[in-house]
Coordinates of C-alpha atoms in Angstrom, one line a residue:
M1 CA -87.4 -66.0 -20.9
P2 CA -90.6 -64.7 -22.4
G3 CA -90.5 -61.3 -23.8
S4 CA -86.6 -61.2 -24.0
P5 CA -85.1 -60.9 -27.5
Q6 CA -83.5 -64.1 -28.7
S7 CA -81.0 -64.8 -31.3
R8 CA -81.2 -67.5 -33.9
T9 CA -79.0 -69.8 -31.6
G10 CA -81.5 -69.3 -28.8
R11 CA -78.9 -67.3 -26.7
P12 CA -79.6 -63.6 -25.6
P13 CA -77.8 -61.2 -27.9
V14 CA -74.4 -59.8 -26.7
Q15 CA -74.6 -56.2 -25.6
R16 CA -71.9 -54.2 -27.5
A17 CA -70.4 -51.2 -26.0
A18 CA -71.4 -47.8 -27.3
K19 CA -69.0 -46.5 -29.9
R20 CA -66.5 -44.0 -28.5
P21 CA -66.2 -40.6 -30.2
A22 CA -63.0 -40.1 -32.1
A23 CA -60.4 -38.7 -29.9
P24 CA -59.3 -35.1 -30.9
V25 CA -56.0 -34.7 -32.7
P26 CA -53.4 -33.6 -30.4
P27 CA -51.7 -30.3 -31.4
H28 CA -48.4 -32.0 -31.8
D29 CA -49.7 -33.8 -34.9
N30 CA -50.1 -30.4 -36.6
P31 CA -46.8 -29.0 -37.9
V32 CA -48.0 -25.4 -37.4
L33 CA -49.2 -25.9 -33.9
R34 CA -46.1 -28.0 -33.0
L35 CA -43.9 -25.2 -34.2
H36 CA -45.9 -22.7 -32.2
H37 CA -45.8 -24.9 -29.0
R38 CA -42.0 -25.3 -29.4
L39 CA -41.4 -21.5 -29.9
R40 CA -43.7 -20.7 -27.0
R41 CA -41.8 -23.1 -24.8
A42 CA -38.4 -21.5 -25.8
W43 CA -39.9 -18.1 -25.4
D44 CA -41.0 -19.0 -21.8
R45 CA -37.5 -20.4 -20.6
P46 CA -36.0 -18.5 -17.9
L47 CA -32.9 -17.7 -19.8
T48 CA -34.6 -16.2 -22.9
A49 CA -34.2 -12.6 -21.8
Y50 CA -30.6 -13.1 -20.9
Y51 CA -29.8 -14.5 -24.4
L52 CA -31.9 -11.9 -26.0
I53 CA -30.3 -8.9 -24.4
S54 CA -26.8 -10.4 -24.8
G55 CA -27.2 -11.5 -28.3
A56 CA -29.1 -8.4 -29.6
G57 CA -26.8 -5.9 -27.8
A58 CA -23.7 -7.7 -29.2
L59 CA -25.1 -7.9 -32.8
I60 CA -26.1 -4.3 -32.9
T61 CA -22.8 -3.1 -31.7
V62 CA -20.8 -5.2 -34.1
L63 CA -23.1 -4.3 -37.1
G64 CA -22.7 -0.7 -36.1
L65 CA -19.0 -0.9 -36.1
I66 CA -19.1 -2.3 -39.6
M67 CA -21.5 0.4 -40.8
V68 CA -19.5 3.2 -39.1
Y69 CA -16.4 2.0 -41.0
S70 CA -18.4 2.0 -44.2
A71 CA -20.1 5.2 -43.8
S72 CA -17.2 7.3 -42.4
Q73 CA -14.6 6.7 -44.9
I74 CA -15.4 9.5 -47.3
T75 CA -15.9 11.9 -44.5
A76 CA -12.6 11.1 -43.1
L77 CA -11.0 11.5 -46.4
Q78 CA -12.6 14.8 -47.0
L79 CA -11.1 16.0 -43.7
S80 CA -7.7 14.7 -44.8
L81 CA -7.7 11.9 -42.3
P82 CA -7.1 8.2 -42.7
G83 CA -10.1 6.4 -43.9
S84 CA -10.4 4.2 -40.8
Y85 CA -10.1 7.3 -38.4
F86 CA -13.7 7.3 -37.1
F87 CA -13.8 3.5 -37.0
R88 CA -10.6 3.3 -34.8
K89 CA -12.1 5.8 -32.4
Q90 CA -15.5 3.9 -32.3
F91 CA -13.7 0.6 -31.9
L92 CA -11.8 2.0 -28.9
A93 CA -15.0 3.3 -27.3
A94 CA -16.5 -0.1 -27.9
L95 CA -13.7 -1.9 -26.0
I96 CA -14.1 0.6 -23.1
G97 CA -17.8 0.0 -23.2
A98 CA -17.2 -3.7 -23.2
G99 CA -15.4 -3.3 -20.0
L100 CA -18.2 -1.3 -18.5
L101 CA -20.8 -3.8 -19.6
V102 CA -18.9 -6.5 -17.8
A103 CA -18.5 -4.5 -14.8
A104 CA -22.2 -3.7 -14.8
M105 CA -23.0 -7.4 -15.2
K106 CA -20.9 -8.4 -12.2
M107 CA -22.0 -5.7 -9.8
P108 CA -24.6 -6.6 -7.2
V109 CA -27.9 -4.6 -7.1
K110 CA -26.7 -2.8 -3.9
L111 CA -23.7 -1.4 -5.7
H112 CA -25.8 -0.2 -8.5
R113 CA -28.0 1.7 -6.1
A114 CA -25.0 3.0 -4.3
L115 CA -23.6 4.4 -7.6
A116 CA -26.9 6.3 -8.5
Y117 CA -26.1 9.5 -6.5
P118 CA -22.4 9.8 -7.5
I119 CA -23.3 9.4 -11.1
L120 CA -26.0 12.0 -10.9
A121 CA -23.7 14.5 -9.1
G122 CA -20.9 13.9 -11.6
A123 CA -23.3 14.4 -14.6
V124 CA -24.7 17.6 -13.1
C125 CA -21.2 19.0 -12.6
L126 CA -20.0 18.1 -16.0
M127 CA -23.2 19.6 -17.6
I128 CA -22.5 22.9 -15.6
L129 CA -18.8 22.8 -16.9
V130 CA -20.2 22.7 -20.5
Q131 CA -21.5 26.3 -20.1
V132 CA -18.0 27.5 -18.8
P133 CA -16.2 29.5 -21.5
G134 CA -13.1 27.8 -22.5
I135 CA -14.2 24.3 -21.4
G136 CA -17.5 23.9 -23.3
V137 CA -17.3 23.3 -27.0
A138 CA -20.0 23.9 -29.5
V139 CA -20.8 21.3 -32.3
N140 CA -23.4 21.9 -34.9
G141 CA -24.7 25.0 -32.9
N142 CA -25.2 23.0 -29.6
Q143 CA -23.0 23.8 -26.6
N144 CA -23.0 20.4 -25.1
W145 CA -19.4 19.1 -25.4
I146 CA -16.2 19.2 -23.2
A147 CA -12.9 18.9 -24.9
L148 CA -10.6 16.3 -23.4
G149 CA -7.6 17.0 -25.5
G150 CA -6.6 16.3 -29.0
S151 CA -9.7 15.0 -31.0
F152 CA -11.5 13.5 -28.0
Q153 CA -14.6 15.1 -26.6
I154 CA -17.3 14.1 -24.2
Q155 CA -21.0 14.9 -24.2
P156 CA -22.1 14.9 -20.4
S157 CA -25.8 14.9 -21.3
E158 CA -25.5 11.3 -22.5
F159 CA -24.4 10.3 -19.0
G160 CA -27.3 12.4 -17.7
K161 CA -29.7 9.7 -19.2
L162 CA -28.0 7.0 -17.2
A163 CA -27.9 9.2 -14.1
L164 CA -31.7 9.8 -14.2
V165 CA -32.4 6.0 -14.7
L166 CA -30.5 4.9 -11.7
W167 CA -31.2 7.7 -9.4
G168 CA -34.9 7.7 -10.3
A169 CA -35.2 3.9 -9.8
D170 CA -33.4 4.1 -6.4
L171 CA -35.7 7.0 -5.4
L172 CA -38.9 5.4 -6.3
A173 CA -37.9 2.0 -4.9
R174 CA -37.2 3.6 -1.5
K175 CA -40.5 5.3 -1.6
Q176 CA -42.4 2.2 -2.5
D177 CA -40.8 0.3 0.4
K178 CA -42.1 3.0 2.7
K179 CA -45.5 2.9 0.9
L180 CA -45.4 6.5 0.0
L181 CA -46.1 6.4 -3.7
T182 CA -49.8 6.5 -3.0
Q183 CA -49.4 10.2 -2.5
W184 CA -48.9 12.2 -5.5
K185 CA -46.5 14.7 -3.9
H186 CA -44.1 11.8 -3.0
M187 CA -44.4 10.6 -6.6
L188 CA -43.4 13.9 -8.1
V189 CA -41.0 15.3 -5.6
P190 CA -38.1 15.3 -6.0
L191 CA -38.1 13.1 -9.1
V192 CA -39.8 15.7 -11.5
P193 CA -37.8 18.8 -10.2
A194 CA -34.5 16.9 -10.6
A195 CA -35.5 15.8 -14.1
F196 CA -36.4 19.4 -15.1
M197 CA -33.0 20.6 -13.6
L198 CA -31.3 18.2 -15.9
L199 CA -33.5 19.3 -18.9
G200 CA -32.7 22.9 -18.2
L201 CA -29.0 22.3 -18.3
I202 CA -29.3 20.5 -21.5
M203 CA -31.6 23.1 -23.1
I204 CA -29.2 25.9 -22.2
G205 CA -26.9 24.2 -24.8
G206 CA -29.8 23.9 -27.3
D207 CA -29.9 20.1 -27.4
M208 CA -33.5 19.4 -27.7
G209 CA -33.1 15.9 -29.0
T210 CA -31.4 14.7 -25.8
A211 CA -34.1 16.6 -23.7
I212 CA -36.8 14.5 -25.5
I213 CA -35.1 11.3 -24.4
L214 CA -34.8 12.5 -20.9
T215 CA -38.5 13.4 -20.9
A216 CA -39.4 10.0 -22.2
I217 CA -37.3 8.3 -19.4
L218 CA -39.2 10.5 -16.8
F219 CA -42.5 9.5 -18.2
G220 CA -41.5 5.8 -18.3
L221 CA -40.5 5.9 -14.5
L222 CA -43.8 7.7 -13.5
W223 CA -45.8 5.0 -15.6
L224 CA -44.0 2.3 -13.9
A225 CA -44.6 3.8 -10.5
G226 CA -48.3 3.8 -11.3
A227 CA -49.0 7.5 -11.6
P228 CA -52.7 8.3 -11.8
T229 CA -54.0 9.2 -15.3
R230 CA -54.8 12.9 -14.3
L231 CA -51.3 13.2 -12.8
F232 CA -49.6 11.7 -15.9
A233 CA -51.6 13.9 -18.2
G234 CA -50.9 17.1 -16.3
V235 CA -47.1 16.5 -16.4
L236 CA -47.5 15.5 -20.1
S237 CA -49.3 18.7 -20.9
V238 CA -46.6 20.8 -19.1
A239 CA -43.9 19.1 -21.2
V240 CA -45.8 19.5 -24.5
L241 CA -46.4 23.2 -23.8
L242 CA -42.7 23.7 -23.1
G243 CA -41.8 21.8 -26.2
F244 CA -44.2 23.9 -28.3
V245 CA -42.7 27.2 -27.0
L246 CA -39.1 26.0 -27.6
I247 CA -39.8 24.9 -31.2
K248 CA -42.0 28.0 -32.0
T249 CA -39.2 30.3 -30.7
S250 CA -36.3 28.6 -32.8
P251 CA -36.2 29.1 -36.5
N252 CA -34.0 26.1 -36.9
R253 CA -36.4 23.8 -35.1
M254 CA -39.3 25.1 -37.1
A255 CA -37.4 24.5 -40.3
R256 CA -36.9 20.8 -39.2
L257 CA -40.6 20.6 -38.3
N258 CA -41.5 21.9 -41.7
C259 CA -39.4 19.2 -43.5
L260 CA -41.7 16.4 -42.4
G261 CA -42.8 14.4 -45.5
A262 CA -40.7 16.5 -47.9
T263 CA -39.8 15.0 -51.2
D264 CA -37.5 17.7 -52.5
P265 CA -34.8 19.9 -50.7
G266 CA -37.0 23.0 -51.1
P267 CA -35.9 26.6 -51.2
G268 CA -32.4 27.2 -49.9
D269 CA -32.0 23.4 -49.5
A270 CA -33.6 23.5 -46.1
C271 CA -34.7 19.8 -46.2
W272 CA -31.5 18.5 -47.9
Q273 CA -30.6 16.1 -45.2
A274 CA -34.1 14.7 -44.7
V275 CA -34.7 14.2 -48.5
H276 CA -31.3 12.6 -49.2
G277 CA -32.0 10.2 -46.3
I278 CA -35.1 9.1 -48.2
Y279 CA -33.1 8.9 -51.4
A280 CA -30.7 6.5 -49.7
L281 CA -33.3 4.2 -48.4
A282 CA -35.1 4.2 -51.7
S283 CA -32.1 3.3 -53.7
G284 CA -31.3 0.2 -51.5
G285 CA -34.0 -1.9 -52.7
L286 CA -34.5 -5.3 -51.3
F287 CA -31.0 -6.4 -50.6
G288 CA -29.0 -3.1 -51.0
S289 CA -26.3 -2.0 -53.3
G290 CA -23.6 -3.9 -51.3
L291 CA -21.5 -3.1 -48.3
G292 CA -19.4 0.0 -49.0
A293 CA -21.3 0.8 -52.2
S294 CA -23.4 3.8 -50.9
V295 CA -23.6 6.8 -53.2
E296 CA -25.1 9.2 -50.7
K297 CA -22.2 9.1 -48.3
W298 CA -20.1 10.7 -51.0
G299 CA -20.9 14.2 -49.7
Q300 CA -24.7 14.1 -50.5
L301 CA -26.0 13.0 -47.1
P302 CA -24.8 15.0 -44.0
E303 CA -24.0 13.1 -40.8
A304 CA -23.9 9.8 -42.7
H305 CA -22.0 8.0 -39.9
T306 CA -23.8 9.5 -37.0
D307 CA -27.5 10.5 -37.1
F308 CA -28.3 9.2 -40.5
I309 CA -26.3 5.9 -40.4
F310 CA -29.7 4.0 -40.7
A311 CA -30.1 5.6 -44.1
V312 CA -26.7 4.3 -45.3
T313 CA -27.5 0.9 -43.8
G314 CA -30.7 0.8 -46.0
E315 CA -28.8 1.8 -49.2
E316 CA -26.0 -0.8 -48.7
L317 CA -27.9 -3.6 -47.0
G318 CA -31.4 -2.9 -48.4
L319 CA -34.7 -3.6 -46.8
A320 CA -33.4 -6.9 -45.4
G321 CA -30.7 -5.0 -43.5
T322 CA -32.9 -2.4 -42.0
L323 CA -35.5 -5.0 -41.0
S324 CA -32.8 -6.9 -39.3
V325 CA -31.7 -3.9 -37.3
L326 CA -35.4 -3.2 -36.3
A327 CA -35.8 -6.8 -35.3
L328 CA -32.8 -6.6 -33.0
F329 CA -34.0 -3.5 -31.3
A330 CA -37.5 -5.1 -31.0
A331 CA -36.0 -8.1 -29.3
L332 CA -33.9 -6.0 -26.9
G333 CA -37.0 -3.9 -26.1
Y334 CA -39.1 -7.1 -25.4
A335 CA -36.5 -8.6 -23.2
G336 CA -36.2 -5.4 -21.2
I337 CA -39.9 -5.4 -20.7
R338 CA -39.8 -9.0 -19.7
V339 CA -37.2 -8.5 -17.1
A340 CA -39.1 -5.5 -15.6
G341 CA -42.4 -7.4 -15.5
R342 CA -41.1 -10.6 -13.9
T343 CA -39.0 -9.2 -11.1
E344 CA -40.1 -8.6 -7.6
D345 CA -37.3 -6.1 -6.7
P346 CA -38.9 -2.6 -7.3
F347 CA -35.4 -1.1 -8.1
V348 CA -34.8 -3.7 -10.8
R349 CA -38.3 -3.1 -12.2
Y350 CA -37.8 0.7 -12.3
A351 CA -34.2 0.5 -13.6
A352 CA -35.0 -2.2 -16.3
G353 CA -38.0 -0.2 -17.4
G354 CA -36.1 3.0 -17.6
V355 CA -33.3 1.6 -19.6
T356 CA -35.8 -0.1 -22.0
T357 CA -37.7 3.2 -22.4
W358 CA -34.4 5.1 -23.0
I359 CA -33.0 2.8 -25.8
T360 CA -36.4 2.1 -27.5
A361 CA -37.5 5.8 -27.4
Q362 CA -34.1 6.9 -28.8
A363 CA -34.2 4.3 -31.5
V364 CA -37.7 5.2 -32.6
I365 CA -36.9 8.9 -32.7
N366 CA -33.7 8.3 -34.8
I367 CA -35.3 5.9 -37.2
G368 CA -38.5 8.0 -37.5
A369 CA -36.4 11.0 -38.5
V370 CA -34.5 9.0 -41.2
L371 CA -37.9 7.7 -42.5
G372 CA -39.3 11.3 -42.7
L373 CA -42.0 10.5 -40.0
L374 CA -40.5 12.6 -37.3
P375 CA -38.5 15.9 -37.2
I376 CA -34.7 15.5 -37.2
A377 CA -33.9 15.6 -33.5
G378 CA -30.1 15.0 -33.7
V379 CA -29.9 11.9 -31.6
P380 CA -27.7 8.9 -32.5
L381 CA -29.0 5.4 -33.1
P382 CA -28.1 3.5 -29.8
L383 CA -25.2 1.2 -30.0
F384 CA -25.2 1.8 -33.9
S385 CA -24.2 5.4 -34.6
Y386 CA -20.7 6.9 -34.2
G387 CA -20.0 8.5 -30.9
G388 CA -18.3 7.3 -27.8
S389 CA -20.1 9.5 -25.4
A390 CA -23.4 7.8 -26.4
L391 CA -21.9 4.4 -26.7
L392 CA -20.3 4.1 -23.2
P393 CA -23.4 4.8 -21.0
T394 CA -25.5 2.7 -23.3
M395 CA -23.3 -0.2 -23.0
F396 CA -23.3 0.1 -19.2
A397 CA -27.1 0.1 -19.4
I398 CA -27.1 -3.2 -21.4
G399 CA -24.8 -4.6 -18.7
L400 CA -27.5 -3.6 -16.1
L401 CA -30.2 -5.4 -18.1
I402 CA -28.0 -8.5 -18.5
A403 CA -27.3 -8.5 -14.7
F404 CA -31.1 -8.1 -14.0
A405 CA -31.9 -11.0 -16.3
R406 CA -29.4 -13.3 -14.7
D407 CA -30.7 -12.5 -11.3
E408 CA -34.1 -14.0 -12.0
P409 CA -34.7 -17.1 -9.8
G410 CA -35.2 -19.5 -12.8
A411 CA -32.2 -17.9 -14.6
R412 CA -30.0 -18.4 -11.5
A413 CA -31.1 -22.0 -11.3
A414 CA -30.5 -22.8 -15.0
L415 CA -27.0 -21.1 -14.9
A416 CA -26.2 -23.0 -11.7
L417 CA -26.6 -26.2 -13.6
R418 CA -23.8 -25.3 -15.9
Q419 CA -21.2 -24.2 -13.6
P420 CA -19.9 -27.5 -12.1
R421 CA -19.0 -28.7 -15.7
F422 CA -16.1 -26.3 -15.7
G423 CA -15.4 -25.8 -12.0
R424 CA -14.8 -29.5 -11.2
K425 CA -11.2 -30.5 -11.4
R426 CA -10.0 -33.7 -13.1
G427 CA -8.1 -36.2 -11.1
A428 CA -9.1 -34.9 -7.7
R429 CA -8.3 -37.3 -4.9
G430 CA -9.2 -37.6 -1.3
P431 CA -12.2 -36.6 0.6
V432 CA -13.0 -33.7 -1.7
A433 CA -13.4 -36.0 -4.8
K434 CA -15.8 -38.2 -2.8
R435 CA -18.0 -35.3 -1.7
S436 CA -18.1 -33.7 -5.1
P437 CA -20.6 -36.0 -6.7
R438 CA -23.0 -35.7 -3.7
S439 CA -22.9 -31.9 -3.7
W440 CA -23.5 -31.9 -7.5
N441 CA -26.5 -34.1 -7.0
T442 CA -27.8 -32.0 -4.1
M443 CA -27.4 -28.7 -6.2
R444 CA -29.1 -30.5 -9.3
R445 CA -32.1 -31.4 -7.2
R446 CA -32.4 -28.0 -5.8
A447 CA -32.1 -26.3 -9.2
S448 CA -34.6 -28.7 -10.9
K449 CA -37.1 -27.7 -8.3
A450 CA -36.5 -24.1 -8.8
R451 CA -36.5 -24.0 -12.6
S452 CA -39.6 -23.7 -14.7
S453 CA -41.1 -26.6 -16.7
G454 CA -40.0 -25.2 -19.9
E455 CA -36.3 -25.2 -19.2
R456 CA -34.2 -28.1 -20.2

């Protein structure tokens, strides 16, 4: 055909297809992106929060028992007691706390809500009994203990934290169901007056550290309830003003505030504890001096097995040990936030958020005091420091978080897949044995539809 291009053979040239652009390299071919993808898939699995709370809580408790045994030996010997005296008491409290943890795991949400008012009433009655002469006991200048006989004592204000979490969560959940939280008076009353009543009972005994933790729980509940910024700022301003007055009128609290950033004990050894806590951390180095080889616990560091156990941990286990403890608390806090953010039950959201605020705020205050970044508030490190009164309600609160994490729809489906492996009996005969494979397949199909794409 004239005008058409011809090849040397007289045939028209073959039309070649346009060259395709090079396909992008999938992210799985990049080792870094592949690792990130796998970690993200594992992070998004429905049982991640359940494993994090269970694992982090157990590891913190076990490591705390080890450090209590190491840090309390010298103190026990100085008091003419066996070297394992404090460890045995802490181990007994951990066993009782483990029972409370399992009980909280097995309880349904309705029973948790039903226990809110009895726990609050019991905590208030015990805090009133603390101030009765002959019943209340003063420890380190604070009248916040009740003697149970022998060497056993109980601190009711520790149970007040759990009471405020459960009662406040139930109160806000009921008001949210009735759509009353849009009015500021329903958001504040009676939550704020009840919290201030607990704070007043605690401050009568002089324990400002526990009062700060209760204030943090109150603000956490208000934040989760969606308090307006002006309302939140108003309550915060009142709390800051009251705290300033209480610190200014107490020479002991002013002395603690003046020890921020201190590098030497100062006149009269006013900053002795804060400075020796820094000495313990500084002498630990990267991997520490070895378990049991602390020097500061030989009478130089007060409260080595209670409020300043983190300093002994840094001296014996070094930076690696302290970072491990921080990582465990961070994992526990993240898991609690995840449980509170993914649930559709308002009570579970408020309770999980309140427990997470309680544990993380107390850990930050304790570790910040040991590092010299915050004033010494006299609060123990949760699940870690010596003290059964603090350990028991905290382990019950961990059981609450585990129960809430297991109650997520994806977690229930993933756990349902594992139950028939151990529940099915061998050698079953008759019609039951014939129906069991069918029921297993039916449940497997239902669970596979309910679970997320990231769960295997």
